[in-house]
Amino acid sequence: MSLILILVVVSLSTIFAQDDELDDYKLTNTELMGYEKLENTQCIGVDGYGADLLRDYVGTAKECRAKCDEFENCAGFVRVNGPKTSPFYGKCYFRADGLQDPFPYTNDNRDCYRSVRYNRNKGEQCWGSSADILRDFPGNAMKCAKQCDSMDECVGFVRVAKGSQYAGNCYFRGGSLETPYPYTGDKRSCFSPDQRIRKAPSNQVFIDENEYMTMVMSGSVNGLINNNNYNIPSMIMCVLFGVFIGLIAFIGYKAILKVCGKWRTSKVTESADVTTPLIKNGDIKV
């Protein structure tokens, strides 16, 4: 019986620990900071690997979260959990400014920790320039921030803490967020996304870690390190076409020189025939 109780306690503590980890965030009078853990997922910065804030940082997930917090524009990080034979094992890679859409990754065991950062105007109300996207959404500040991030049209939200029938709910604004103003009807705050973390353009191309390393080792075009959507086959075709055009131009240039050379020789010969004195019977005829 005691063994069963111990197992129940351990199981419950594990569940609560996981919930604590997922909802681990910092809320002050001016900001909300936290992370969303995406398991078995790769995420790349909006400007590619070359823009990473820090690479090959050895640390636990908690240590890497603390390191990411040190950067003003850290959009999140990837931590490689295994296998131990991987050169990336136990290391974190910090992405700058924003993330491309995360995607499933199976080459190794890694997790993406997406940074959730919002500015907070405590005790203030704010509206969007258009109708609300979602209303009466129950959740704490972190849950509402994640929900806002998941909706492209969301420009911010209001969360009511207590003091009215709206307590515990969030209201997601659309359009553009208007200037917050003091509100005394209840205890609420206006949350707006941290503008230092931007969303990725829709035309980004994913390049995984192995492909990136192959590019670096093979000395590929520098732009590839920054993930600038270069297409290698197209670039090769362009180079070959340029060489072909250059060769044609060179051959044409040589042909023109040859024709011009013959024309000039014929002119010199003709001029010599006209001006060369004639010698006849020892007399010079001019």
Coordinates of C-alpha atoms in Angstrom, one line a residue:
M1 CA 0.0 0.0 0.0
S2 CA 2.8 2.4 0.9
L3 CA 4.5 1.6 -2.4
I4 CA 1.4 2.6 -4.3
L5 CA 1.1 5.9 -2.3
I6 CA 4.8 6.7 -3.1
L7 CA 4.2 6.0 -6.8
V8 CA 1.1 8.3 -6.8
V9 CA 3.0 11.1 -5.1
V10 CA 6.0 10.8 -7.5
S11 CA 3.6 10.8 -10.5
L12 CA 1.7 13.9 -9.2
S13 CA 5.0 15.7 -8.5
T14 CA 6.2 14.9 -12.0
I15 CA 3.0 16.3 -13.5
F16 CA 3.1 19.5 -11.5
A17 CA 6.8 19.9 -12.3
Q18 CA 6.1 19.6 -16.0
D19 CA 3.2 22.2 -15.6
D20 CA 5.6 24.5 -13.7
E21 CA 8.2 24.2 -16.5
L22 CA 5.7 24.9 -19.2
D23 CA 4.2 27.9 -17.4
D24 CA 7.5 29.2 -16.0
Y25 CA 7.5 32.9 -16.7
K26 CA 8.3 36.3 -15.2
L27 CA 5.7 38.9 -14.9
T28 CA 6.6 42.4 -13.7
N29 CA 4.8 45.8 -13.8
T30 CA 6.4 46.4 -17.3
E31 CA 7.0 43.1 -19.0
L32 CA 6.1 39.4 -19.4
M33 CA 8.8 37.0 -20.3
G34 CA 8.7 33.2 -20.7
Y35 CA 9.2 30.3 -23.1
E36 CA 7.1 27.9 -25.0
K37 CA 8.7 24.4 -25.2
L38 CA 8.3 22.7 -28.6
E39 CA 9.5 19.1 -28.3
N40 CA 11.3 17.3 -31.2
T41 CA 11.3 20.6 -33.1
Q42 CA 13.8 22.7 -35.0
C43 CA 13.5 26.5 -35.2
I44 CA 15.7 28.9 -37.1
G45 CA 16.1 32.6 -36.8
V46 CA 14.5 34.9 -39.3
D47 CA 17.9 35.9 -40.7
G48 CA 19.4 32.3 -40.7
Y49 CA 22.1 30.7 -38.7
G50 CA 24.7 33.4 -39.5
A51 CA 22.7 35.8 -37.3
D52 CA 22.7 33.6 -34.2
L53 CA 23.4 35.4 -31.0
L54 CA 25.5 32.6 -29.5
R55 CA 26.3 29.0 -30.6
D56 CA 27.6 25.9 -29.0
Y57 CA 26.7 27.1 -25.5
V58 CA 26.8 24.1 -23.1
G59 CA 24.0 24.2 -20.5
T60 CA 20.8 22.8 -19.2
A61 CA 17.4 24.0 -20.5
K62 CA 17.1 26.3 -17.5
E63 CA 20.6 27.7 -17.9
C64 CA 19.9 28.3 -21.6
R65 CA 16.7 30.2 -20.8
A66 CA 18.7 32.4 -18.4
K67 CA 21.3 33.0 -21.1
C68 CA 18.6 33.9 -23.6
D69 CA 17.1 36.4 -21.2
E70 CA 20.5 38.3 -21.2
F71 CA 20.0 39.2 -24.8
E72 CA 17.4 41.9 -25.6
N73 CA 16.6 40.4 -29.0
C74 CA 16.7 36.7 -28.2
A75 CA 13.8 35.1 -30.0
G76 CA 14.4 31.6 -28.5
F77 CA 16.9 28.8 -28.7
V78 CA 17.4 25.2 -29.7
R79 CA 18.8 22.7 -27.2
V80 CA 20.1 19.3 -28.5
N81 CA 19.4 16.6 -25.9
G82 CA 20.9 13.6 -27.7
P83 CA 22.3 11.3 -28.8
K84 CA 25.5 11.7 -26.9
T85 CA 27.5 10.9 -30.0
S86 CA 26.1 14.1 -31.7
P87 CA 28.6 17.0 -31.8
F88 CA 25.7 19.2 -30.7
Y89 CA 24.8 17.2 -27.6
G90 CA 24.1 19.3 -24.6
K91 CA 24.5 22.5 -26.5
C92 CA 22.2 25.5 -27.1
Y93 CA 21.9 27.7 -30.1
F94 CA 20.4 31.2 -29.6
R95 CA 18.3 32.7 -32.4
A96 CA 18.1 36.5 -33.0
D97 CA 15.2 38.9 -33.6
G98 CA 12.5 36.4 -34.6
L99 CA 11.9 32.8 -35.5
Q100 CA 10.8 31.1 -38.8
D101 CA 7.9 28.7 -38.3
P102 CA 9.2 25.8 -36.2
F103 CA 9.1 22.4 -37.9
P104 CA 9.4 18.7 -36.7
Y105 CA 13.0 17.4 -36.6
T106 CA 14.1 13.8 -36.4
N107 CA 17.9 13.8 -37.1
D108 CA 18.5 14.1 -33.4
N109 CA 16.7 14.7 -30.2
R110 CA 16.2 18.5 -29.9
D111 CA 13.7 21.0 -28.5
C112 CA 12.9 24.5 -29.6
Y113 CA 12.2 27.0 -26.8
R114 CA 10.3 29.9 -28.3
S115 CA 10.6 33.2 -26.4
V116 CA 7.4 34.8 -25.4
R117 CA 7.9 38.5 -24.7
Y118 CA 5.3 41.2 -24.1
N119 CA 5.3 44.7 -22.8
R120 CA 2.9 45.2 -19.9
N121 CA 1.0 48.4 -19.0
K122 CA -0.4 47.5 -15.6
G123 CA -3.7 49.1 -14.6
E124 CA -4.4 50.3 -18.1
Q125 CA -6.9 49.6 -20.9
C126 CA -6.2 49.4 -24.6
W127 CA -8.2 48.8 -27.7
G128 CA -7.6 47.7 -31.2
S129 CA -8.5 49.7 -34.3
S130 CA -10.7 46.9 -35.5
A131 CA -13.0 44.3 -33.8
D132 CA -11.6 41.9 -31.2
I133 CA -10.3 38.6 -32.6
L134 CA -11.2 36.5 -29.6
R135 CA -13.0 37.4 -26.3
D136 CA -13.5 35.8 -22.9
F137 CA -10.5 33.5 -23.2
P138 CA -9.7 32.1 -19.8
G139 CA -6.0 31.8 -18.8
N140 CA -3.1 33.4 -17.0
A141 CA -0.9 36.0 -18.7
M142 CA 1.5 33.5 -20.2
K143 CA -1.3 31.3 -21.7
C144 CA -2.9 34.4 -23.2
A145 CA 0.4 35.6 -24.6
K146 CA 0.9 32.2 -26.3
Q147 CA -2.6 32.4 -27.7
C148 CA -2.0 35.8 -29.1
D149 CA 1.2 34.7 -30.7
S150 CA -0.7 31.9 -32.4
M151 CA -3.0 34.3 -34.2
D152 CA -1.5 36.4 -37.0
E153 CA -4.1 39.2 -36.6
C154 CA -3.5 39.6 -32.8
V155 CA -1.8 42.9 -32.0
G156 CA -2.1 42.6 -28.2
F157 CA -4.5 41.7 -25.5
V158 CA -6.1 42.8 -22.2
R159 CA -6.2 40.5 -19.2
V160 CA -8.4 41.2 -16.3
A161 CA -7.0 39.9 -13.0
K162 CA -9.8 40.7 -10.6
G163 CA -12.5 43.2 -9.7
S164 CA -15.2 42.5 -12.3
Q165 CA -17.1 39.7 -14.0
Y166 CA -14.3 39.6 -16.6
A167 CA -11.7 38.4 -14.0
G168 CA -9.4 35.6 -15.3
N169 CA -10.2 36.3 -19.0
C170 CA -8.3 37.8 -21.9
Y171 CA -9.5 39.9 -24.8
F172 CA -7.4 39.9 -28.0
R173 CA -7.3 43.0 -30.0
G174 CA -7.2 43.3 -33.8
G175 CA -6.1 46.0 -36.4
S176 CA -3.5 48.2 -34.7
L177 CA -3.1 48.7 -31.0
E178 CA -4.1 52.1 -29.7
T179 CA -2.4 53.9 -26.9
P180 CA -3.1 52.4 -23.5
Y181 CA -4.8 54.6 -20.9
P182 CA -5.4 54.3 -17.1
Y183 CA -8.4 52.2 -16.1
T184 CA -10.0 52.0 -12.6
G185 CA -13.1 49.8 -13.3
D186 CA -11.2 46.7 -12.3
K187 CA -7.6 45.3 -12.1
R188 CA -6.5 44.8 -15.7
S189 CA -3.4 45.1 -17.8
C190 CA -2.7 45.8 -21.5
F191 CA -0.1 43.5 -23.1
S192 CA 1.6 44.4 -26.4
P193 CA 4.2 42.2 -28.3
D194 CA 7.8 43.2 -27.8
Q195 CA 8.7 44.8 -31.1
R196 CA 12.3 43.6 -30.8
I197 CA 11.0 40.1 -31.7
R198 CA 9.6 40.1 -35.2
K199 CA 7.8 37.5 -37.3
A200 CA 9.4 35.8 -40.2
P201 CA 8.6 36.7 -43.8
S202 CA 6.4 34.1 -45.5
N203 CA 9.0 33.2 -48.2
Q204 CA 11.7 31.9 -45.8
V205 CA 13.3 28.6 -46.8
F206 CA 14.3 26.0 -44.1
I207 CA 17.8 24.7 -44.0
D208 CA 18.5 22.1 -41.3
E209 CA 21.7 21.8 -39.2
N210 CA 23.3 19.1 -41.3
E211 CA 22.7 20.9 -44.5
Y212 CA 24.2 24.1 -43.0
M213 CA 27.3 22.3 -41.8
T214 CA 27.7 20.8 -45.3
M215 CA 27.5 24.3 -46.8
V216 CA 30.2 25.6 -44.4
M217 CA 32.5 22.7 -44.9
S218 CA 32.2 22.8 -48.7
G219 CA 32.8 26.6 -48.9
S220 CA 29.4 27.2 -50.6
V221 CA 28.3 30.7 -51.4
N222 CA 28.6 33.0 -48.3
G223 CA 25.0 34.0 -48.6
L224 CA 23.9 30.5 -47.9
I225 CA 25.3 30.8 -44.3
N226 CA 22.7 33.6 -43.8
N227 CA 20.0 31.5 -45.4
N228 CA 19.1 34.0 -48.0
N229 CA 17.1 31.7 -50.3
Y230 CA 19.7 31.1 -52.9
N231 CA 19.1 28.3 -55.4
I232 CA 22.3 26.5 -56.2
P233 CA 21.2 24.9 -59.5
S234 CA 19.9 28.2 -60.8
M235 CA 23.1 30.0 -59.7
I236 CA 25.2 27.4 -61.6
M237 CA 23.0 27.8 -64.7
C238 CA 23.4 31.6 -64.5
V239 CA 27.2 31.3 -64.2
L240 CA 27.4 28.9 -67.1
F241 CA 25.2 31.2 -69.2
G242 CA 27.4 34.1 -68.3
V243 CA 30.5 32.2 -69.4
F244 CA 28.8 31.2 -72.7
I245 CA 27.8 34.8 -73.4
G246 CA 31.3 35.9 -72.6
L247 CA 32.8 33.3 -74.9
I248 CA 30.6 34.4 -77.8
A249 CA 31.5 38.0 -77.2
F250 CA 35.2 37.1 -77.2
I251 CA 34.9 35.1 -80.4
G252 CA 33.0 38.0 -82.0
Y253 CA 35.6 40.5 -80.8
K254 CA 38.4 38.4 -82.3
A255 CA 36.4 38.1 -85.6
I256 CA 35.9 41.8 -85.8
L257 CA 39.6 42.4 -85.2
K258 CA 40.5 40.0 -88.0
V259 CA 38.1 41.6 -90.5
C260 CA 39.4 45.1 -89.5
G261 CA 43.0 43.9 -89.9
K262 CA 42.3 42.6 -93.4
W263 CA 40.6 45.8 -94.4
R264 CA 43.4 47.9 -93.0
T265 CA 46.0 45.8 -94.9
S266 CA 44.1 46.1 -98.2
K267 CA 44.0 49.9 -97.7
V268 CA 47.7 50.1 -97.0
T269 CA 48.4 48.0 -100.2
E270 CA 46.1 50.2 -102.3
S271 CA 47.8 53.3 -101.0
A272 CA 51.2 51.9 -101.8
D273 CA 50.1 51.1 -105.4
V274 CA 49.1 54.7 -105.9
T275 CA 52.1 56.5 -104.4
T276 CA 55.0 54.2 -105.1
P277 CA 57.2 55.7 -107.9
L278 CA 57.5 53.6 -111.1
I279 CA 60.9 52.7 -112.5
K280 CA 61.2 52.2 -116.2
N281 CA 64.4 52.0 -118.2
G282 CA 66.3 53.4 -115.3
D283 CA 64.1 56.5 -115.2
I284 CA 61.9 57.3 -112.3
K285 CA 58.4 58.2 -113.3
V286 CA 56.5 60.1 -110.7

